Coordinates of C-alpha atoms in Angstrom, one line a residue:
M79 CA -64.1 138.9 -57.6
V80 CA -65.9 141.9 -57.8
P81 CA -68.2 142.9 -55.0
Y82 CA -71.6 143.5 -56.4
T83 CA -74.1 144.9 -54.9
R84 CA -78.1 143.5 -55.6
K85 CA -80.5 146.2 -56.6
N86 CA -84.0 145.2 -56.8
I87 CA -82.2 141.5 -58.6
F88 CA -85.3 139.1 -57.4
P89 CA -88.1 141.9 -56.9
N90 CA -90.4 140.3 -54.1
R91 CA -94.3 141.0 -54.6
R92 CA -95.2 141.0 -51.3
G93 CA -99.0 142.1 -52.1
F94 CA -100.1 138.4 -52.1
S95 CA -103.7 139.5 -53.0
T96 CA -105.5 142.1 -54.4
D97 CA -109.3 143.7 -52.8
S98 CA -112.2 141.3 -53.4
S99 CA -114.3 144.4 -54.7
E100 CA -114.5 148.0 -55.5
A101 CA -117.2 150.3 -54.7
G102 CA -119.6 152.0 -57.8
R103 CA -120.4 155.7 -57.9
N104 CA -123.7 154.9 -55.4
G105 CA -124.3 151.8 -53.7
D106 CA -126.6 150.5 -56.3
N107 CA -123.8 150.1 -58.8
T108 CA -121.3 148.2 -56.6
K109 CA -119.0 145.8 -58.8
T110 CA -117.4 142.7 -57.6
V111 CA -113.8 142.1 -59.2
K112 CA -112.5 138.3 -58.4
S113 CA -109.1 138.5 -56.2
R114 CA -105.8 137.7 -57.7
H115 CA -103.6 135.3 -55.5
R116 CA -99.7 135.0 -55.7
A117 CA -98.9 131.2 -55.7
F118 CA -95.6 129.1 -56.5
V119 CA -95.9 125.9 -58.5
A120 CA -93.6 123.0 -58.9
L121 CA -93.0 122.0 -62.5
G122 CA -91.5 118.5 -62.9
S123 CA -91.2 115.5 -65.5
N124 CA -88.5 112.5 -65.9
L125 CA -89.8 110.9 -68.8
G126 CA -89.8 111.8 -72.6
N127 CA -88.9 115.0 -73.5
R128 CA -89.0 116.6 -70.1
I129 CA -88.2 120.0 -71.2
G130 CA -91.0 120.1 -73.9
L131 CA -93.4 119.0 -71.4
I132 CA -92.7 121.3 -68.8
E133 CA -93.0 124.0 -71.6
E134 CA -96.2 122.7 -72.5
A135 CA -97.6 122.5 -68.8
C136 CA -96.7 126.1 -68.6
R137 CA -98.6 126.8 -72.0
R138 CA -101.6 125.1 -70.5
M139 CA -101.4 127.1 -67.6
D140 CA -101.7 130.2 -69.0
E141 CA -104.4 129.1 -71.2
A142 CA -106.4 127.8 -68.1
G143 CA -106.1 131.7 -66.9
I144 CA -103.3 130.6 -64.4
K145 CA -101.0 133.7 -65.3
I146 CA -96.8 132.7 -65.1
T147 CA -95.2 135.7 -64.3
R148 CA -92.1 134.8 -64.0
T149 CA -90.1 131.4 -63.8
S150 CA -87.1 129.4 -62.3
S151 CA -84.3 127.4 -64.3
L152 CA -84.4 124.0 -64.7
W153 CA -82.8 121.8 -63.0
E154 CA -81.8 118.5 -63.6
T155 CA -81.4 116.2 -60.5
D156 CA -81.3 112.7 -58.9
P157 CA -84.5 111.1 -58.1
M158 CA -85.9 111.2 -54.5
Y159 CA -87.1 108.6 -52.6
V160 CA -87.7 105.9 -55.6
E161 CA -83.8 105.9 -56.8
H162 CA -84.4 103.3 -59.8
Q163 CA -85.8 105.5 -62.1
D164 CA -84.4 108.4 -64.7
A165 CA -83.1 111.6 -64.0
F166 CA -85.7 114.7 -63.7
V167 CA -86.1 118.0 -64.8
N168 CA -87.5 120.3 -61.8
G169 CA -88.4 124.0 -61.8
A170 CA -90.7 126.3 -60.3
C171 CA -93.0 128.7 -61.8
Q172 CA -94.8 132.3 -59.8
V173 CA -98.2 132.8 -60.9
E174 CA -101.1 135.0 -60.4
T175 CA -104.6 133.4 -60.1
D176 CA -108.5 134.3 -58.9
L177 CA -108.7 130.3 -58.1
D178 CA -108.9 129.2 -54.2
P179 CA -106.2 126.6 -53.6
L180 CA -108.4 123.9 -54.1
K181 CA -109.9 125.0 -57.6
L182 CA -106.2 125.9 -58.1
L183 CA -105.0 122.0 -57.5
D184 CA -107.7 120.6 -59.6
E185 CA -107.0 122.7 -62.6
L186 CA -103.3 121.5 -62.2
K187 CA -104.4 117.7 -61.9
R188 CA -106.9 118.5 -64.9
I189 CA -103.8 120.1 -66.9
E190 CA -101.9 116.8 -65.6
D191 CA -104.7 114.3 -66.5
N192 CA -104.9 116.3 -70.0
M193 CA -100.9 115.3 -70.7
G194 CA -101.5 111.8 -70.0
R195 CA -100.2 111.3 -66.6
M196 CA -100.8 108.3 -65.0
K197 CA -99.8 107.7 -61.6
T198 CA -99.1 104.2 -60.6
V199 CA -96.4 104.2 -58.2
D200 CA -96.0 106.9 -55.4
K201 CA -93.1 109.1 -56.4
G202 CA -92.1 107.2 -59.4
P203 CA -92.1 108.4 -62.6
R204 CA -94.2 110.7 -64.1
N205 CA -94.3 112.5 -67.6
I206 CA -95.4 115.8 -65.9
D207 CA -96.0 117.2 -62.0
L208 CA -97.4 120.2 -61.2
D209 CA -97.6 121.2 -57.3
I210 CA -98.7 123.8 -55.5
L211 CA -95.8 124.9 -53.3
L212 CA -97.3 128.5 -51.6
Y213 CA -100.5 130.2 -52.0
N214 CA -99.8 133.9 -50.7
Q215 CA -98.4 133.8 -47.2
Q216 CA -101.3 131.0 -46.0
V217 CA -101.2 127.6 -44.4
F218 CA -103.6 125.6 -46.0
D219 CA -104.4 122.3 -44.5
H220 CA -107.0 119.9 -46.1
P221 CA -107.2 116.5 -46.9
R222 CA -106.2 117.1 -50.4
L223 CA -103.5 119.4 -50.1
Q224 CA -101.0 121.0 -47.6
I225 CA -99.4 124.2 -48.5
P226 CA -97.1 124.5 -47.7
H227 CA -96.0 121.1 -47.9
H228 CA -93.9 119.3 -44.8
S229 CA -91.5 117.3 -46.6
M230 CA -90.5 120.7 -49.1
L231 CA -87.7 121.7 -46.3
E232 CA -86.0 118.5 -47.3
R233 CA -85.8 118.7 -51.2
E234 CA -83.0 120.9 -52.8
F235 CA -85.3 120.4 -56.0
V236 CA -88.1 122.1 -54.8
L237 CA -85.8 124.7 -52.6
R238 CA -83.2 125.7 -55.0
P239 CA -85.8 126.9 -57.8
L240 CA -88.1 128.5 -55.4
C241 CA -85.2 130.4 -54.1
Q242 CA -84.4 132.1 -57.3
L243 CA -87.7 133.7 -57.6
I244 CA -88.1 134.9 -53.9
T245 CA -84.9 134.8 -52.3
D246 CA -85.2 136.5 -49.3
E247 CA -89.0 135.7 -48.6
R248 CA -89.8 133.8 -45.7
F249 CA -92.1 130.9 -45.1
P250 CA -95.4 131.5 -42.9
S251 CA -94.3 131.9 -39.6
S252 CA -96.5 129.1 -38.4
F253 CA -94.6 126.7 -40.9
S254 CA -90.6 127.5 -40.6
T255 CA -89.3 130.5 -38.8
K256 CA -86.7 130.6 -42.0
S257 CA -86.1 132.2 -44.8
I258 CA -86.3 130.0 -47.6
Q259 CA -82.6 130.5 -48.7
D260 CA -81.6 129.7 -45.1
S261 CA -83.8 126.4 -45.5
L262 CA -81.7 125.8 -48.6
N263 CA -78.2 126.4 -47.1
D264 CA -79.3 123.9 -44.2
L265 CA -79.6 121.1 -46.3
P266 CA -76.7 118.9 -46.8
P267 CA -74.7 118.8 -50.3
S268 CA -76.0 116.7 -53.0
A269 CA -74.5 113.6 -53.4
T270 CA -74.4 114.2 -57.3
P271 CA -74.1 118.2 -57.9
I272 CA -77.2 119.4 -60.0
S273 CA -77.2 121.9 -62.7
T274 CA -79.5 124.3 -64.2
L275 CA -80.4 123.2 -67.9
T276 CA -80.8 125.4 -71.0
P277 CA -81.8 123.6 -74.0
L278 CA -80.4 124.3 -77.7
S279 CA -82.7 122.4 -79.7
Q280 CA -84.9 119.7 -79.8
Y281 CA -82.0 117.1 -81.4
G282 CA -78.8 117.6 -79.2
P283 CA -78.1 117.8 -75.4
S284 CA -78.9 121.0 -73.2
L285 CA -76.1 123.0 -71.9
K286 CA -75.6 122.5 -68.1
P287 CA -73.3 125.1 -67.2
L288 CA -72.5 124.1 -63.3
I289 CA -71.4 120.9 -64.2
A290 CA -67.7 121.1 -63.5
N291 CA -66.0 118.6 -66.3
R292 CA -69.3 119.7 -68.8
P293 CA -67.9 120.2 -72.4
T294 CA -67.3 123.4 -74.4
H295 CA -70.0 123.8 -77.0
I296 CA -68.7 125.2 -80.3
M297 CA -70.8 127.7 -82.3
S298 CA -69.6 128.1 -86.1
V299 CA -70.2 131.4 -87.8
I300 CA -71.6 131.5 -91.5
N301 CA -72.1 134.9 -93.0
V302 CA -74.3 135.4 -95.7
T303 CA -73.4 139.0 -96.3
P304 CA -71.0 141.0 -98.5
D305 CA -69.6 143.1 -95.6
S306 CA -69.4 141.1 -92.4
F307 CA -65.3 142.2 -91.0
S308 CA -63.8 138.6 -91.3
D309 CA -65.8 136.5 -93.9
G310 CA -67.9 138.7 -95.8
G311 CA -68.4 137.8 -99.4
L312 CA -67.3 134.1 -98.7
H313 CA -70.9 132.9 -98.6
S314 CA -74.3 134.0 -101.1
E315 CA -77.7 132.9 -100.5
Q316 CA -77.1 132.3 -104.4
D317 CA -74.4 129.9 -103.9
L318 CA -76.0 127.6 -101.4
T319 CA -73.7 124.5 -102.3
S320 CA -71.0 126.7 -100.7
I321 CA -73.0 127.0 -97.4
T322 CA -74.1 123.8 -97.0
S323 CA -70.3 122.7 -97.5
H324 CA -69.3 125.3 -94.9
A325 CA -71.9 123.7 -92.3
T326 CA -71.3 120.1 -93.2
H327 CA -67.3 120.6 -92.6
A328 CA -68.1 122.5 -89.4
I329 CA -70.4 119.8 -88.1
R330 CA -68.0 117.2 -89.0
A331 CA -65.4 119.4 -87.0
G332 CA -67.3 119.0 -83.8
A333 CA -69.5 122.4 -84.0
T334 CA -72.9 121.9 -82.1
I335 CA -74.4 125.0 -83.4
I336 CA -74.3 126.9 -87.0
D337 CA -74.9 130.7 -86.6
I338 CA -76.2 132.0 -89.6
G339 CA -76.3 136.0 -90.0
G340 CA -77.3 138.1 -92.8
Q341 CA -76.7 141.9 -91.6
S342 CA -73.1 142.7 -90.3
S343 CA -72.9 143.9 -86.7
A344 CA -69.2 145.1 -87.4
P345 CA -69.0 149.2 -86.3
N346 CA -70.2 151.1 -88.7
A347 CA -71.5 148.5 -91.4
Q348 CA -74.3 149.5 -93.5
S349 CA -77.6 148.4 -92.1
I350 CA -79.9 146.7 -94.9
S351 CA -83.7 146.4 -94.7
A352 CA -85.5 143.4 -93.0
E353 CA -86.3 141.8 -96.4
T354 CA -83.2 142.0 -97.5
E355 CA -82.0 140.4 -94.6
T356 CA -84.5 137.4 -94.3
Q357 CA -84.0 136.8 -98.3
R358 CA -80.2 135.7 -97.0
V359 CA -80.7 133.9 -94.3
V360 CA -83.8 131.4 -94.6
P361 CA -82.7 130.1 -97.8
A362 CA -79.5 129.1 -96.1
I363 CA -81.3 127.9 -92.9
R364 CA -83.4 125.6 -95.4
A365 CA -80.2 124.1 -97.0
I366 CA -78.2 123.3 -94.3
R367 CA -81.2 121.8 -92.5
A368 CA -81.7 119.4 -95.8
T369 CA -78.5 118.2 -95.3
P370 CA -77.9 115.0 -93.3
E371 CA -75.6 116.4 -91.0
G372 CA -77.8 119.6 -90.5
T373 CA -80.7 117.5 -90.0
R374 CA -80.3 116.9 -86.2
S375 CA -77.6 120.2 -85.5
C376 CA -78.6 122.9 -83.7
I377 CA -79.2 126.0 -86.4
S378 CA -78.8 129.7 -84.2
I379 CA -80.3 133.2 -86.4
D380 CA -77.9 135.7 -85.5
T381 CA -80.3 138.9 -86.2
Y382 CA -81.9 141.7 -83.8
R383 CA -84.9 142.2 -86.3
A384 CA -88.0 140.4 -84.6
S385 CA -89.2 139.5 -88.0
V386 CA -86.2 138.3 -89.4
A387 CA -86.1 135.8 -86.2
E388 CA -89.3 134.8 -86.6
A389 CA -88.9 134.0 -90.4
A390 CA -85.8 131.9 -89.6
I391 CA -87.3 129.7 -86.7
K392 CA -90.1 128.9 -89.4
A393 CA -87.8 128.0 -91.7
G394 CA -85.9 125.4 -89.3
A395 CA -83.1 127.4 -87.3
D396 CA -83.7 126.4 -83.2
M397 CA -82.5 129.5 -81.4
I398 CA -82.0 133.3 -81.8
N399 CA -78.6 134.8 -81.2
D400 CA -79.2 138.9 -80.7
V401 CA -76.3 141.1 -80.2
S402 CA -78.3 144.0 -79.2
G403 CA -80.0 142.0 -76.2
G404 CA -83.5 142.7 -77.5
T405 CA -83.1 146.6 -77.1
M406 CA -82.9 147.0 -81.0
D407 CA -86.2 145.9 -81.7
P408 CA -88.8 146.2 -79.2
A409 CA -90.8 143.0 -80.8
M410 CA -87.8 140.6 -80.3
L411 CA -88.2 139.4 -76.8
H412 CA -92.2 139.1 -76.9
T413 CA -91.3 137.0 -80.3
A414 CA -88.8 134.8 -78.8
A415 CA -91.5 134.6 -76.1
K416 CA -94.1 133.5 -78.6
L417 CA -91.7 131.2 -80.0
G418 CA -90.5 129.4 -77.3
V419 CA -87.0 129.5 -78.3
T420 CA -83.8 129.9 -76.6
I421 CA -82.2 133.3 -77.3
C422 CA -78.8 134.3 -76.1
L423 CA -79.3 138.5 -74.9
T424 CA -75.5 139.9 -75.5
H425 CA -74.6 143.1 -73.5
M426 CA -74.1 145.9 -76.3
R427 CA -74.5 149.4 -75.9
G428 CA -76.5 151.6 -78.4
T429 CA -76.2 150.0 -81.9
P430 CA -73.4 148.8 -84.4
E431 CA -73.0 152.6 -85.9
T432 CA -72.6 154.1 -82.3
M433 CA -71.6 151.5 -80.0
T434 CA -67.4 152.5 -80.6
K435 CA -68.3 155.9 -78.6
M436 CA -70.3 154.2 -75.4
T437 CA -67.0 152.6 -74.0
T438 CA -67.3 154.7 -70.9
Y439 CA -67.6 152.4 -67.6
P440 CA -66.7 153.5 -64.2
P441 CA -63.6 153.0 -63.1
G442 CA -63.0 149.6 -61.5
K443 CA -66.8 148.4 -62.6
L444 CA -66.5 147.2 -65.9
I445 CA -67.6 143.5 -64.5
S446 CA -69.7 144.8 -62.3
T447 CA -71.4 147.6 -64.5
V448 CA -72.0 144.8 -67.4
G449 CA -73.6 142.4 -65.2
E450 CA -76.1 145.1 -63.8
E451 CA -76.6 146.1 -68.1
L452 CA -77.1 142.2 -68.8
L453 CA -79.6 141.6 -65.6
S454 CA -82.2 144.3 -67.0
R455 CA -82.1 142.5 -70.0
V456 CA -82.7 139.6 -68.4
Q457 CA -85.7 141.2 -66.1
A458 CA -87.1 142.2 -69.6
A459 CA -87.2 139.0 -71.0
E460 CA -88.8 137.4 -68.1
A461 CA -91.2 140.4 -68.5
A462 CA -91.9 139.7 -72.1
G463 CA -92.8 136.0 -71.2
V464 CA -89.3 134.3 -72.0
R465 CA -88.7 131.2 -69.8
R466 CA -85.4 131.7 -67.7
W467 CA -84.3 128.5 -68.9
R468 CA -84.4 129.7 -72.3
I469 CA -81.9 132.2 -71.8
M470 CA -78.0 132.6 -72.8
L471 CA -75.9 135.6 -72.1
D472 CA -73.1 136.8 -73.6
P473 CA -70.5 139.8 -72.2
G474 CA -70.5 141.6 -75.6
I475 CA -66.7 141.7 -76.4
G476 CA -66.3 144.2 -79.3
F477 CA -69.7 145.5 -78.8
A478 CA -69.4 148.9 -76.6
K479 CA -65.9 147.8 -75.2
D480 CA -62.6 149.1 -76.3
A481 CA -59.1 146.5 -76.6
T482 CA -58.4 146.8 -73.0
Q483 CA -62.1 146.2 -71.7
N484 CA -61.8 142.8 -74.3
L485 CA -59.0 141.5 -72.4
E486 CA -60.3 142.3 -69.0
I487 CA -63.2 140.4 -70.0
L488 CA -61.7 137.7 -70.8
H489 CA -59.3 137.7 -67.5
R490 CA -62.1 137.8 -65.1
L491 CA -65.0 136.1 -67.1
S492 CA -65.8 134.2 -64.2
D493 CA -66.8 136.7 -61.8
F494 CA -69.7 136.9 -64.3
R495 CA -70.6 133.6 -63.0
Q496 CA -70.7 134.8 -59.4
I497 CA -72.9 137.3 -59.5
P498 CA -75.7 135.9 -57.6
A499 CA -78.4 137.4 -60.0
L500 CA -77.1 135.4 -63.0
H501 CA -76.0 132.6 -61.1
G502 CA -76.8 129.2 -63.5
F503 CA -77.2 131.1 -67.0
P504 CA -74.7 129.5 -69.6
W505 CA -72.2 131.8 -71.2
L506 CA -71.3 132.3 -74.9
V507 CA -68.2 134.1 -75.8
G508 CA -67.3 135.3 -79.4
A509 CA -63.8 137.2 -79.9
S510 CA -63.5 135.1 -83.0
R511 CA -60.9 137.0 -85.1
K512 CA -62.1 140.3 -83.6
R513 CA -60.3 143.7 -84.0
F514 CA -58.3 143.6 -80.6
V515 CA -57.3 140.3 -81.5
G516 CA -55.3 141.7 -84.3
R517 CA -54.2 144.9 -82.5
V518 CA -52.6 142.4 -79.6
T519 CA -50.6 140.6 -81.9
G520 CA -49.8 142.5 -84.8
V521 CA -52.1 140.7 -87.5
T522 CA -53.9 143.1 -89.6
E523 CA -56.0 140.3 -91.9
P524 CA -58.2 139.2 -89.9
R525 CA -58.6 135.6 -91.6
Q526 CA -55.2 135.1 -90.3
R527 CA -55.7 135.8 -86.6
T528 CA -56.2 131.9 -85.8
W529 CA -53.4 131.9 -83.3
G530 CA -54.4 135.1 -81.3
T531 CA -58.2 133.4 -81.6
A532 CA -57.2 130.4 -80.4
A533 CA -55.6 132.1 -76.8
T534 CA -59.0 133.7 -76.6
V535 CA -60.9 130.7 -76.9
A536 CA -58.3 128.7 -74.0
A537 CA -59.3 132.1 -72.0
S538 CA -63.1 131.6 -72.8
V539 CA -63.1 128.2 -71.5
A540 CA -60.8 128.8 -68.3
G541 CA -63.4 131.3 -67.1
G542 CA -66.6 129.4 -68.0
A543 CA -67.6 129.8 -70.9
D544 CA -70.4 127.2 -72.0
V545 CA -70.0 128.1 -76.0
V546 CA -67.3 129.5 -77.9
R547 CA -68.6 131.0 -81.2
V548 CA -65.8 131.0 -83.6
H549 CA -64.4 131.0 -87.5
D550 CA -62.1 128.4 -87.8
T551 CA -64.2 125.1 -86.3
A552 CA -61.7 122.8 -86.7
E553 CA -58.9 124.4 -85.2
M554 CA -60.7 125.9 -82.0
M555 CA -62.3 122.1 -81.7
Q556 CA -59.0 121.1 -80.9
V557 CA -58.6 124.2 -79.0
A558 CA -61.5 123.6 -76.7
K559 CA -60.7 120.1 -76.2
M560 CA -57.5 120.6 -74.9
S561 CA -58.8 123.5 -72.6
D562 CA -61.3 121.5 -71.3
A563 CA -58.9 118.7 -70.4
I564 CA -56.8 121.2 -68.4
W565 CA -59.5 123.1 -66.6
R566 CA -63.1 121.3 -67.2
I567 CA -62.4 118.5 -64.3

């Protein structure tokens, strides 16, 4: 693994509160400004739509003026203390608030009550659980509330998400002399390994990138374009029967995601208007969603335009696949946050028209540089309000990479998963039929690059990819299954 230097990977904001007042120009016009405090709130659920309930609680916190500034991943964990209940989803969020600890507690309990929480068994099942973990750098002891809580040092499901937010910070000195990370390291290994969760849609299972024997998901490509490099002209919004037939066969062959695109991102592809792109993809999405197979499948919109993404999601798509990582449309990340859907951030430099001229990386630092540039997109997404558990990453094979660099990424894909700041994210790899496959194999016709693509799928699974994006769904499903049997053990 290439050594990775962490530069402001998890920025620690040590200014825990602001001044409570500011003076006017004279003593008679003094203004009082409410203090803003930094706090960390635990998120948990083990009943119903667990992720959906946590997201609803986050929305209600924001509406109540408890501003969420960052979130951890969501982690699926076995129940603790009362063991005969369903698995929990746990996470944490960093918030800014002008409420004191008890008033913050009251507001969180009000949100729980309004969401229908009924506490019947202590530490038992609950649809939503919101607990204050830290408040500024204070120790707060009250009959109703203890901050930090004495038992948090034994709870991996608390310390692990907290470490994602403030890795190097310490607890208040009167509570513990250790850092939060050291406290986590002191815990014994979990009996059942825990993993982050990334939801794809409301219908299917979430991705669990830290589970060793997880299955690889197949994303099947349908381009409603005349000029895509491999399947351009095969599908048109004028022939929805062809599109639904292709999607149906792909789902029956094992695809769990159907990726719909209306604008080619091939090098030097002609750009079309957002209106034209929307007119291509929206009818296709509606038609696929109306089929029996498409009713409960995940549909992805492949676009770098926010307006197209929003129209697609409203038409029935579940997630966004942005080859620019949110760089080509400044509204994209805010739109993804507003819609509350998962977004795949791809590493790319420039645009499809310019990216082939932007393949220069520091010698020996391709992986670390791509990782750092992807991290900047993660941070931009978080700043726009995208929840960490709603982010998937793609190293961008073929995007601002030459053939040798594409091969190095496939060879060293697992190194990305070891970068501390990117730990726990799911990875998508899309090498299907691309030009470098033809260059290596000597196959000039993209549709004939099946065998070369099969090798890239096997390499992706071996390197830890959670999703592979392919054109030949049935064939690559077999490759993925065999690769899972070899490497996912």
